[in-house]
mmCIF file of C-alpha atoms in Angstrom:
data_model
loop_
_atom_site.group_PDB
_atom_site.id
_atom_site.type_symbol
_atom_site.label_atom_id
_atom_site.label_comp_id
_atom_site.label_asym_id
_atom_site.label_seq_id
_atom_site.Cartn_x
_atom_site.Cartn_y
_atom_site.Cartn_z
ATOM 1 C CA UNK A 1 99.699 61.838 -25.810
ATOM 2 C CA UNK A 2 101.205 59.684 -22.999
ATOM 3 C CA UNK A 3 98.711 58.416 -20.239
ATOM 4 C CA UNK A 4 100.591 58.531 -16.964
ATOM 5 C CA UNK A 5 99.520 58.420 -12.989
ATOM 6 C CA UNK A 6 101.086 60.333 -10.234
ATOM 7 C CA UNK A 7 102.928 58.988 -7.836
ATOM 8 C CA UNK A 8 104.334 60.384 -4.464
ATOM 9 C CA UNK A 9 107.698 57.798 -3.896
ATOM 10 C CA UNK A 10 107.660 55.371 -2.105
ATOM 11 C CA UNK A 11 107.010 55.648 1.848
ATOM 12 C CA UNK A 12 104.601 58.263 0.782
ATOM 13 C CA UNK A 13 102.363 57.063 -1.670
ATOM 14 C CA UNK A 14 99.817 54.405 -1.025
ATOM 15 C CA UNK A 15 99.817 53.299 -4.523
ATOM 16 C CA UNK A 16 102.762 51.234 -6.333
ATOM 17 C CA UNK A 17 104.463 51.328 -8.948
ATOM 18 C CA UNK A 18 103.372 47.798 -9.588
ATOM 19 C CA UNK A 19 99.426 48.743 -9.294
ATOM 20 C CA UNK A 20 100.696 51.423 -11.868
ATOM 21 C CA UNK A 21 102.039 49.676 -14.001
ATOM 22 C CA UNK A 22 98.964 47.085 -14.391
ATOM 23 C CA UNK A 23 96.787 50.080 -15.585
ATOM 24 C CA UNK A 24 96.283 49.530 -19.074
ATOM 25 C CA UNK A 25 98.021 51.972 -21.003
ATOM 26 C CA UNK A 26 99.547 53.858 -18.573
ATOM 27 C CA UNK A 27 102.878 54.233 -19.670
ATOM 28 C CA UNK A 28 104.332 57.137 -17.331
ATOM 29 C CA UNK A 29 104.396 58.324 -13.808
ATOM 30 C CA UNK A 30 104.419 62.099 -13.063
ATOM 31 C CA UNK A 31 106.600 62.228 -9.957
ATOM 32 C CA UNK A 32 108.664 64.098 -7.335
ATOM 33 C CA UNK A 33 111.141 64.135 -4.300
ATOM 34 C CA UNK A 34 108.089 64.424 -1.937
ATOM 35 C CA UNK A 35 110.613 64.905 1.160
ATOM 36 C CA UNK A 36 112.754 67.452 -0.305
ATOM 37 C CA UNK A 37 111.174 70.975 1.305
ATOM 38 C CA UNK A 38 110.673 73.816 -1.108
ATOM 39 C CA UNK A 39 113.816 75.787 -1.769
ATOM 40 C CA UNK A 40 116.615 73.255 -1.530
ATOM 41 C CA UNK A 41 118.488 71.766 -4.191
ATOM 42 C CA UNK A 42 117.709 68.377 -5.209
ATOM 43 C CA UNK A 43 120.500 65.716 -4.507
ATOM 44 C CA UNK A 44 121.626 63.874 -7.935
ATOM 45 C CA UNK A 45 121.543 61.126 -6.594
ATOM 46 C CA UNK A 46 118.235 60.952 -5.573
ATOM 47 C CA UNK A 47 117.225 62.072 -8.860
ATOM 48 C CA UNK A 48 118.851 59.219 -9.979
ATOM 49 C CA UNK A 49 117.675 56.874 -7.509
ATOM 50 C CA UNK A 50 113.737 57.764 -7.984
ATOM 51 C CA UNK A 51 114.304 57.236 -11.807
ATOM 52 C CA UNK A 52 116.045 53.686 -11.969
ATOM 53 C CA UNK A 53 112.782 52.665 -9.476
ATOM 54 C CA UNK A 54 110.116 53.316 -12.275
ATOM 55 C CA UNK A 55 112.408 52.329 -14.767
ATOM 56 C CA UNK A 56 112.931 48.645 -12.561
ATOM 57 C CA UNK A 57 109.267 48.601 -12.429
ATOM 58 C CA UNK A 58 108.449 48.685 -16.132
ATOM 59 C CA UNK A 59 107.459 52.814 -16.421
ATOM 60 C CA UNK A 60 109.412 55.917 -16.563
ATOM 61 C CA UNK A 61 109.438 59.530 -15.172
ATOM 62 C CA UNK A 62 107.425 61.602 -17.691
ATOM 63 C CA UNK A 63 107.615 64.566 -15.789
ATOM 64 C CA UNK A 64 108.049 66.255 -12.300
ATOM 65 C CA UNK A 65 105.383 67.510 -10.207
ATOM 66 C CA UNK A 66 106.708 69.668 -8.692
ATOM 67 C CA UNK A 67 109.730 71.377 -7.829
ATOM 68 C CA UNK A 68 107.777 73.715 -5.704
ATOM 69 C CA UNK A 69 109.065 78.032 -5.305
ATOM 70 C CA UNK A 70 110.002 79.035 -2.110
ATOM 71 C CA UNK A 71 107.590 81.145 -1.078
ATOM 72 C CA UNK A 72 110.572 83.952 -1.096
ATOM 73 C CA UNK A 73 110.741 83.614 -4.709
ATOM 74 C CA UNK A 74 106.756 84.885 -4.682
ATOM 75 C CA UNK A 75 107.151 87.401 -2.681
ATOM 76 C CA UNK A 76 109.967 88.812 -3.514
ATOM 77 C CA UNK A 77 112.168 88.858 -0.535
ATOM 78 C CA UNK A 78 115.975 89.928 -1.009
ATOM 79 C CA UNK A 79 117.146 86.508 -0.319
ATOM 80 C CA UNK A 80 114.899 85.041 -3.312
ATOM 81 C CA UNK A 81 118.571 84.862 -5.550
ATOM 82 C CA UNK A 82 119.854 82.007 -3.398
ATOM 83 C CA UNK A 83 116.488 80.068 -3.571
ATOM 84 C CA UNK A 84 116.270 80.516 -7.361
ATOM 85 C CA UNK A 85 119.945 79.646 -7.613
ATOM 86 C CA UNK A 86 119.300 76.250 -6.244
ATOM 87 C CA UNK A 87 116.261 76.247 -8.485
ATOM 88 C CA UNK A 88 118.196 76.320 -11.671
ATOM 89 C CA UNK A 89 120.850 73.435 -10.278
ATOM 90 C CA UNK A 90 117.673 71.417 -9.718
ATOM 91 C CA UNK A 91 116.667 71.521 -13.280
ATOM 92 C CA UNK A 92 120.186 70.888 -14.757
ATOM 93 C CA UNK A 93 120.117 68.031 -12.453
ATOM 94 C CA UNK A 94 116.780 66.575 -13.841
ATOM 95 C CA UNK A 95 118.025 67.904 -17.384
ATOM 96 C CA UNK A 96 121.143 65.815 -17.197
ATOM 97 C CA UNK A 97 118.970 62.843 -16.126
ATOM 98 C CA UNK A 98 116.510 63.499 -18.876
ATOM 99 C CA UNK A 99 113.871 64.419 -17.197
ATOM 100 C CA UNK A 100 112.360 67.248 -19.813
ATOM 101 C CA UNK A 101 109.178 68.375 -18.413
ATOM 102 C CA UNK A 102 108.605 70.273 -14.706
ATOM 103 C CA UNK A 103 105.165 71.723 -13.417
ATOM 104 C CA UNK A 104 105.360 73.939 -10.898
ATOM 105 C CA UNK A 105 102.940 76.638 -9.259
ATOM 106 C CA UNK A 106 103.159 79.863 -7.841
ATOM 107 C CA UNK A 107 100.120 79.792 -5.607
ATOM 108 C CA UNK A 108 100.773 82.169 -2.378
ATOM 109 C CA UNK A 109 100.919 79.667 1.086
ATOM 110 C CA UNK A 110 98.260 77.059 -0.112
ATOM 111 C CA UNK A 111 98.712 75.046 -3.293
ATOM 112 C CA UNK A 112 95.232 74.660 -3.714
ATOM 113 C CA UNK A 113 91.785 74.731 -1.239
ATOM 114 C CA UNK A 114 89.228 72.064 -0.239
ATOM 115 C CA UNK A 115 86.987 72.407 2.446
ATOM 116 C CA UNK A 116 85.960 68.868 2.119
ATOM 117 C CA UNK A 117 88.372 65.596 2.046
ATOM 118 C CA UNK A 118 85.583 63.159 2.160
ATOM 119 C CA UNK A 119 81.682 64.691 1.104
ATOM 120 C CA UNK A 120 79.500 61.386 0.868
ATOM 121 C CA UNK A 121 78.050 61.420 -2.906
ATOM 122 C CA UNK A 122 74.638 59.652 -3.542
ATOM 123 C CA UNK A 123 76.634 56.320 -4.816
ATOM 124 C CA UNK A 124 78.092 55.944 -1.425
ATOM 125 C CA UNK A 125 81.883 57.153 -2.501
ATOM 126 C CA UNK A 126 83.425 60.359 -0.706
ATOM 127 C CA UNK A 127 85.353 63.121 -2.767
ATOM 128 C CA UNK A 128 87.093 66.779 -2.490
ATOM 129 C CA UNK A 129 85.076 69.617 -2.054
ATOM 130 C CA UNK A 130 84.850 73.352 -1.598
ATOM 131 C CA UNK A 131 82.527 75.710 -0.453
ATOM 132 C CA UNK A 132 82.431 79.285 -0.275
ATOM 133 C CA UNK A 133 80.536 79.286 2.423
ATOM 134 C CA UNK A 134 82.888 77.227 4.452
ATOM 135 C CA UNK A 135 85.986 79.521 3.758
ATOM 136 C CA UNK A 136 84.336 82.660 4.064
ATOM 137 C CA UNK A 137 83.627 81.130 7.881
ATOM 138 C CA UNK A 138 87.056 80.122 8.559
ATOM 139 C CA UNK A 139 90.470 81.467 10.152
ATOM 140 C CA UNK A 140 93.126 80.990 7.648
ATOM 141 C CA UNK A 141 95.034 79.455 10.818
ATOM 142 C CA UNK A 142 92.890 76.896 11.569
ATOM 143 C CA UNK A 143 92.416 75.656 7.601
ATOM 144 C CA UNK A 144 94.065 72.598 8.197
ATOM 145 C CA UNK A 145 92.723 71.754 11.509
ATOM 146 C CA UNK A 146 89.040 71.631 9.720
ATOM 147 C CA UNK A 147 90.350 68.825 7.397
ATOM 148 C CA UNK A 148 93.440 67.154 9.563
ATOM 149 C CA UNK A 149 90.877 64.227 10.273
ATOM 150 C CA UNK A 150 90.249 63.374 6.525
ATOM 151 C CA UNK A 151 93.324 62.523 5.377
ATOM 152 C CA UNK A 152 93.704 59.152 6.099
ATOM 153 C CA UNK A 153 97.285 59.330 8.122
ATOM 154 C CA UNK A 154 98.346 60.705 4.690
ATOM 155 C CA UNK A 155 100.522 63.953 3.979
ATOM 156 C CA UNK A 156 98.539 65.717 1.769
ATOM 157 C CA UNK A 157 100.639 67.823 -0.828
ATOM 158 C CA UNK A 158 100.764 71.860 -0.335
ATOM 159 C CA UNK A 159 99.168 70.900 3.400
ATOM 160 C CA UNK A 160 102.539 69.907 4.983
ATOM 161 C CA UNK A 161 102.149 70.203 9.077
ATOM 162 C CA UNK A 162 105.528 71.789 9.318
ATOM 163 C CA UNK A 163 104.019 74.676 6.650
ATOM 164 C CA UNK A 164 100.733 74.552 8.430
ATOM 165 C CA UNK A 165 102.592 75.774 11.883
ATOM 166 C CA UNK A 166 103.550 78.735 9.385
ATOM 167 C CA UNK A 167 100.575 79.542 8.103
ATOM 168 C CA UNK A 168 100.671 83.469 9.966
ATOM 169 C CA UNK A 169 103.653 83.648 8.914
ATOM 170 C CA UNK A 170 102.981 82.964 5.449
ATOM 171 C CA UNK A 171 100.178 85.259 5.624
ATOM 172 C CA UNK A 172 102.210 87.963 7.050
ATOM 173 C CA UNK A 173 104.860 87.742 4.134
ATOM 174 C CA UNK A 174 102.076 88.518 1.746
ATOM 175 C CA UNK A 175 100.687 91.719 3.158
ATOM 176 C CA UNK A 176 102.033 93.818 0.422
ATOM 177 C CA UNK A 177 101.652 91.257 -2.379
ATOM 178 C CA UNK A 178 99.316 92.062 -5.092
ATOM 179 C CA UNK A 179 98.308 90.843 -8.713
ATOM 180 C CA UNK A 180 101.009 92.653 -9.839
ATOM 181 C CA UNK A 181 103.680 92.456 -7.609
ATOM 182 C CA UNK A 182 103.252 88.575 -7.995
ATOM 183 C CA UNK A 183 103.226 88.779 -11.953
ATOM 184 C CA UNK A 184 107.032 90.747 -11.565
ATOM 185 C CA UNK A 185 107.850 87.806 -9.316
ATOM 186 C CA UNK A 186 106.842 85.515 -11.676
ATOM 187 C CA UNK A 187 108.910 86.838 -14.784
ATOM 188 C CA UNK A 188 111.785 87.583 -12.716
ATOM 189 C CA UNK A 189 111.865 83.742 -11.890
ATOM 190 C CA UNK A 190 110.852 82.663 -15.159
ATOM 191 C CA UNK A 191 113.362 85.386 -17.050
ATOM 192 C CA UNK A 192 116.543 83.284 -14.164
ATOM 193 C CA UNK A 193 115.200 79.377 -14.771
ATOM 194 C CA UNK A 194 114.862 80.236 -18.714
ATOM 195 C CA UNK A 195 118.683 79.922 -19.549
ATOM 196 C CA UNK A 196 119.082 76.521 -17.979
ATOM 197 C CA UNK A 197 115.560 75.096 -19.657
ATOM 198 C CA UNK A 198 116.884 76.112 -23.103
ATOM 199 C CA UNK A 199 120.108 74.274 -22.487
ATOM 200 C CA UNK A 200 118.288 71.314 -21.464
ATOM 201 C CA UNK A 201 114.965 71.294 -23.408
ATOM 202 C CA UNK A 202 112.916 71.618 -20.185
ATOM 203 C CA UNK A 203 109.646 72.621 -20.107
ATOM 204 C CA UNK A 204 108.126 74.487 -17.748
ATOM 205 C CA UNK A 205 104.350 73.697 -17.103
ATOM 206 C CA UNK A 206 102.571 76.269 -14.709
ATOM 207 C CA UNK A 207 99.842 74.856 -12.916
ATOM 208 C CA UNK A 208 96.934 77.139 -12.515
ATOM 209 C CA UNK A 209 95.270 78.407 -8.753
ATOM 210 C CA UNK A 210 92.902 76.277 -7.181
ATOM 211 C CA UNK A 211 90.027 77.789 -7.102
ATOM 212 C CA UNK A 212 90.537 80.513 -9.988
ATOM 213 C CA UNK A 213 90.251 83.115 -7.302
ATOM 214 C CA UNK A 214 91.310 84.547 -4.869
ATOM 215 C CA UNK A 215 91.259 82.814 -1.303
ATOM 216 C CA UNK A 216 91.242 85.049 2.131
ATOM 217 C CA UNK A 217 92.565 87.784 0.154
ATOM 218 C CA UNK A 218 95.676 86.457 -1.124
ATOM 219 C CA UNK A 219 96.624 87.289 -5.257
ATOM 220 C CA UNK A 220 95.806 84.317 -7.399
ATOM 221 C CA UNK A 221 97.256 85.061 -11.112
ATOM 222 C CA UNK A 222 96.680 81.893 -13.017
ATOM 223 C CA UNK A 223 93.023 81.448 -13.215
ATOM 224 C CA UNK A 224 91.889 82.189 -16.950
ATOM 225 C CA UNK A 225 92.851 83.075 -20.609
ATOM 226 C CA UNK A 226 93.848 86.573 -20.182
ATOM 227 C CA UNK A 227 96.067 86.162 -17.743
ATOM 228 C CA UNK A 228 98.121 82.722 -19.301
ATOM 229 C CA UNK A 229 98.322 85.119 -22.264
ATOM 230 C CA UNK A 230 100.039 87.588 -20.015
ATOM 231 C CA UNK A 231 101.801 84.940 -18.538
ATOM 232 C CA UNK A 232 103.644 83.187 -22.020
ATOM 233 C CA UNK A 233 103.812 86.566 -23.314
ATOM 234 C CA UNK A 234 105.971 88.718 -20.988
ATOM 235 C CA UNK A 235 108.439 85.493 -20.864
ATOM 236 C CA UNK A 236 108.172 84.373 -24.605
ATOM 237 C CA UNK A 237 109.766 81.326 -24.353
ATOM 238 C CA UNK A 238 108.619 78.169 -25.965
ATOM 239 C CA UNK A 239 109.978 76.480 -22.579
ATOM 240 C CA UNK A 240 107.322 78.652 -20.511
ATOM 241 C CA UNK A 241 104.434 76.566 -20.728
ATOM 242 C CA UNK A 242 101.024 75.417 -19.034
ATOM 243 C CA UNK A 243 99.844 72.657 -17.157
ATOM 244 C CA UNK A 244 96.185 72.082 -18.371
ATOM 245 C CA UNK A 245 94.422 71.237 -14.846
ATOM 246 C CA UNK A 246 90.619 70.580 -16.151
ATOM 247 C CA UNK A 247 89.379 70.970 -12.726
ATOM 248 C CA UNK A 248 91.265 73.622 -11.629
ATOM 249 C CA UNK A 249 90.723 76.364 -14.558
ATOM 250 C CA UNK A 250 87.024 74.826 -14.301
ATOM 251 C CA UNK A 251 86.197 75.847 -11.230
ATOM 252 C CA UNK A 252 85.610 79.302 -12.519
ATOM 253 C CA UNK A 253 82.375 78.566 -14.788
ATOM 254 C CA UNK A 254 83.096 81.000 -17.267
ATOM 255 C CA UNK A 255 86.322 79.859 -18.570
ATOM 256 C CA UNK A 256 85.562 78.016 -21.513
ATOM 257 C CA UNK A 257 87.677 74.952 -21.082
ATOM 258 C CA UNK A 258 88.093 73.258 -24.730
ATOM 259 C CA UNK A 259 88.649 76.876 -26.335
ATOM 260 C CA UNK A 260 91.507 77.958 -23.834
ATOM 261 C CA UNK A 261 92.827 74.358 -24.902
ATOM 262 C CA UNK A 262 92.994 75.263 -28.698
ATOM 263 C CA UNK A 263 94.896 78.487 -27.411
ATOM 264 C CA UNK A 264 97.377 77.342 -25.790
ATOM 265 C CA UNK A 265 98.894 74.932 -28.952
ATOM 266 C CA UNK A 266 102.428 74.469 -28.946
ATOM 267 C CA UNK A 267 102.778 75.969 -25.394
ATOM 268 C CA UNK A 268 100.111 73.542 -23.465
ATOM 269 C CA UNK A 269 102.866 70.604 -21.716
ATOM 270 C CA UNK A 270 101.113 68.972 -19.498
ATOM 271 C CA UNK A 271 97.078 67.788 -18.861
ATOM 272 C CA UNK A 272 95.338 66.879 -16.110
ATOM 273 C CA UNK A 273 92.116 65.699 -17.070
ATOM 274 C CA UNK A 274 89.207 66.233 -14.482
ATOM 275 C CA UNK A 275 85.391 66.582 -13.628
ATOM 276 C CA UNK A 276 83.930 68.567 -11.376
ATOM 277 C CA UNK A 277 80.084 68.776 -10.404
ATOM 278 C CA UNK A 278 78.923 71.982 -9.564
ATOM 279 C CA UNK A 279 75.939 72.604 -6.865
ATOM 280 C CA UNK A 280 76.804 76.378 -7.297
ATOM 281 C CA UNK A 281 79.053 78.072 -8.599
ATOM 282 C CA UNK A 282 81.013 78.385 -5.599
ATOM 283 C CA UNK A 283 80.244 75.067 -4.070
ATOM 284 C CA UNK A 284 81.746 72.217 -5.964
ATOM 285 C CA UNK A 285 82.659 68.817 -5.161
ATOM 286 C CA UNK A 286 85.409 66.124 -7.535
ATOM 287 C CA UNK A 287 83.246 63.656 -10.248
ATOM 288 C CA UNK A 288 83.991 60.662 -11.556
ATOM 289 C CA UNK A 289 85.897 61.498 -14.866
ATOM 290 C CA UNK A 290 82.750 60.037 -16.899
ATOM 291 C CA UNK A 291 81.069 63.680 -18.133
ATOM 292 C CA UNK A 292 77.720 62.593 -17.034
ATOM 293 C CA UNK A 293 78.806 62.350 -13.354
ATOM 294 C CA UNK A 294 79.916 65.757 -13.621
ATOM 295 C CA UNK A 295 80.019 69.193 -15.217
ATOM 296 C CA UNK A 296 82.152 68.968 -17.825
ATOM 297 C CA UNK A 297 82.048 68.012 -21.795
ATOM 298 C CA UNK A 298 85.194 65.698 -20.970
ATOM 299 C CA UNK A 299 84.782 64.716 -24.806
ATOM 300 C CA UNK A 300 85.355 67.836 -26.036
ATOM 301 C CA UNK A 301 87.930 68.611 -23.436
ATOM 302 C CA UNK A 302 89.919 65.749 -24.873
ATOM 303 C CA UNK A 303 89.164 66.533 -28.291
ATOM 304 C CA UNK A 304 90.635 69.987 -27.929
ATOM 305 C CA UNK A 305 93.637 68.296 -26.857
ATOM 306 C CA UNK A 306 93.743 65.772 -30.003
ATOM 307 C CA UNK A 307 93.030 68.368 -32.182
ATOM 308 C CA UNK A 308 95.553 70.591 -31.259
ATOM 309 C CA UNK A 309 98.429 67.844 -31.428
ATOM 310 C CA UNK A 310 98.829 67.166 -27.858
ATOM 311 C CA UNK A 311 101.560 64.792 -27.802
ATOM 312 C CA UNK A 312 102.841 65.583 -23.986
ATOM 313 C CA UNK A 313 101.716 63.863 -20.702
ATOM 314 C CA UNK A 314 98.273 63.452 -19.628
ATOM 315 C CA UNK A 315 97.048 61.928 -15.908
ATOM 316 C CA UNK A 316 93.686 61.682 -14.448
ATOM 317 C CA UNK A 317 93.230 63.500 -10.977
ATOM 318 C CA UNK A 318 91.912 63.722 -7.995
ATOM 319 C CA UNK A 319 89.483 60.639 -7.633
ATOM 320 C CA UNK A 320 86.924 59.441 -5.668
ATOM 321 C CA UNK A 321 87.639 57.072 -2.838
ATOM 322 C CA UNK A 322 85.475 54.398 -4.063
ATOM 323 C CA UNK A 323 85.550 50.063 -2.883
ATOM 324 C CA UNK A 324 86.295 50.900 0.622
ATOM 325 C CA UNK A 325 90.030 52.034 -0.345
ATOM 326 C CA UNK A 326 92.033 54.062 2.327
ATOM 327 C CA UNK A 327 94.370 56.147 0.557
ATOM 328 C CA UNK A 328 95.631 59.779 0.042
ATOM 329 C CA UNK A 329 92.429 61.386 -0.604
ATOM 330 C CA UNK A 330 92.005 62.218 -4.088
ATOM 331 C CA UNK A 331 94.993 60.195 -4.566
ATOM 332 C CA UNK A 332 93.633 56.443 -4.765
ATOM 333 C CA UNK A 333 94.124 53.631 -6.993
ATOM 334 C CA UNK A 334 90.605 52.836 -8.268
ATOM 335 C CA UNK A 335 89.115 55.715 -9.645
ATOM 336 C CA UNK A 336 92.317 57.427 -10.894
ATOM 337 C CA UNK A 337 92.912 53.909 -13.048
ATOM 338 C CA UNK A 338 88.719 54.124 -14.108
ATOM 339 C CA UNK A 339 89.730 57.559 -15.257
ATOM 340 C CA UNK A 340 92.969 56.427 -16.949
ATOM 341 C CA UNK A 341 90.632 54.144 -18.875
ATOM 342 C CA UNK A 342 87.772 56.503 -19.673
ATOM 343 C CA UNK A 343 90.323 58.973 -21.117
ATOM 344 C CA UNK A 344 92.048 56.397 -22.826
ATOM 345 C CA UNK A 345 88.777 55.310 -24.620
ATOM 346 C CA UNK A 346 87.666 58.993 -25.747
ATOM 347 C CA UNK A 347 91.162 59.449 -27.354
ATOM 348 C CA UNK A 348 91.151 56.172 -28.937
ATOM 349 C CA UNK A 349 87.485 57.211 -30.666
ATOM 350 C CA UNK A 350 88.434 60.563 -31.299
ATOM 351 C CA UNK A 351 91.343 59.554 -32.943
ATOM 352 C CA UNK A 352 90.373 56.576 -35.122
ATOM 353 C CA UNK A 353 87.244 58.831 -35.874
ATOM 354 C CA UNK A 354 89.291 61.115 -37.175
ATOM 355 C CA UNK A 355 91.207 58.484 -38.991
ATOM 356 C CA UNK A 356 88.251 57.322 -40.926
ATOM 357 C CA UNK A 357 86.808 60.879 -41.539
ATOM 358 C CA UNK A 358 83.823 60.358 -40.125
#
């Protein structure tokens, strides 16, 4: 595996590449064009730009997160073609860079759902959380109001104001979008990009919903076993791959997170590597990545990995603000490196145990 941290470009991000790159082994950055609005092609030469910055700074671009889908392309809207089109020059453009690895989702209007940008924990740091409670109480319109004031003068990703303004809209487009509906729109994108991520060995890692369900009644697809399997299979495709989010599939308790690991070998591209502590199961709040701060058996979620051969990217996510830092929330220095190192150190003991049979 490659250890890697995302980062948001500069003028966005409030970490650096040289923080980064002081992380021991982190290797890789997971990045984007963070400016470039869902839909529109990528310029080249921004592609090209982004890439000689982490390479100037001692790291490269392991990957792209994300070229996000129009929300036309999800729905299903007659003018998806054009939008799809520009899709497919994007990834010849990162192909012909050598940029081999994209993760994407196709999450209807939010990318994922806090109701929380800063809960206070016992140790004094403040985290992402989500109640059920809280959303079942809330107009969809005024989701971003209830956490504008905890982002830190950040732009938090999938929570763009301009997008916010939309948010009826966006609702609107969705009246007649189902499970289903969204699964056709799905292959019909995947069965267009396909061509294109042969040609250039891109792979295309699906990130799943966040939360596993669904959220004021829109379809959420990607949220356990049955449905990746649905997912890889009606686009069989070695290129048409997963993201592993940890935290993501694990909000649902009863997805069993190290076996859906072992399923996906050879078709799992990218990790993030999460922990989550549960107060219920539908109110949940972001852990340190150490398992006993959390929910999760991160050992055996990184074993899983190891033993199925993992050799792709892996990056910690969504930290606590800890040490008084003011930063993208979720997105800080300290705890994501802390979690960079804690993963680090179960591979390194997995693997040498491994190594000497024990």
């Amino acid at each position: 595996m490659e250890m890697t941290l995302r980062w948001y470009g500069t003028g966005f991000d409030t970490v650096s590449l040289k923080q980064i790159r002081q992380i021991p082994g982190v290797t890789g950055v997971i990045t984007t064009l963070y400016d470039v609005p869902a839909g529109e092609l990528w310029p080249a030469e921004r592609i090209r730009a982004i890439k000689k910055e982490v390479e100037d700074a001692g790291l490269h671009v392991s990957g792209i997160e994300s070229v996000n889908v129009h929300e036309a392309i999800k729905v299903g809207t007659p003018d998806r073609d054009q939008y799809i089109d520009n899709y497919v020059e994007t990834l010849r453009r990162l192909g012909e860079e050598d940029i081999h690895l994209v993760c994407y989702n196709f999450m209807p209007v939010f990318d994922w759902t806090r109701t929380e940008l800063a809960r206070l924990r016992p140790d004094g740091s403040t985290v992402l959380a989500y109640t059920q409670e809280a959303v079942d109480a809330l107009d969809p319109d005024k989701m971003f109001e209830s956490i504008a004031g905890d982002t830190n003068g950040t732009v938090m990703p999938g929570w763009e104001p301009e997008r916010m303004a939309r948010v009826r809209e966006l609702f609107e487009m969705y009246e007649d979008v189902d499970d289903e509906k969204l699964f056709a729109n799905l292959k019909y994108f995947l069965e267009r990009i396909m061509p294109v991520c042969n040609e250039y060995d891109i792979r295309m890692a699906i990130h799943p919903d966040d939360p596993a369900w669904s959220v004021f009644e829109l379809p959420r697809i990607i949220i356990n076993q049955r449905n990746i399997d649905r997912m890889m299979k009606m686009v069989d495709d070695p290129h048409n791959g997963v993201t592993f989010c940890s935290g993501s599939y694990g909000t649902n308790l009863e997805n069993d997170l190290p076996a859906m690991i072992r399923s996906l070998k050879g078709r799992l591209h990218f990790a993030h590597v999460r922990n989550l502590k549960f107060n219920s199961p539908t109110d949940f709040e972001e852990a340190a990545h150490l398992s006993s701060d959390g929910s999760f058996d991160m050992y055996e979620i990184v074993k899983a990995l190891y033993d199925i051969g993992f050799d792709g990217p892996i990056r910690p996510d969504h930290g606590r603000m800890i040490w008084d830092e003011v930063a993208m929330p979720g997105y800080g220095l300290y705890d994501r490196a802390l979690g960079a190192a804690y993963v680090n150190g179960l591979w390194e003991a997995i693997e040498k145990s491994h190594e000497r049979g024990v």
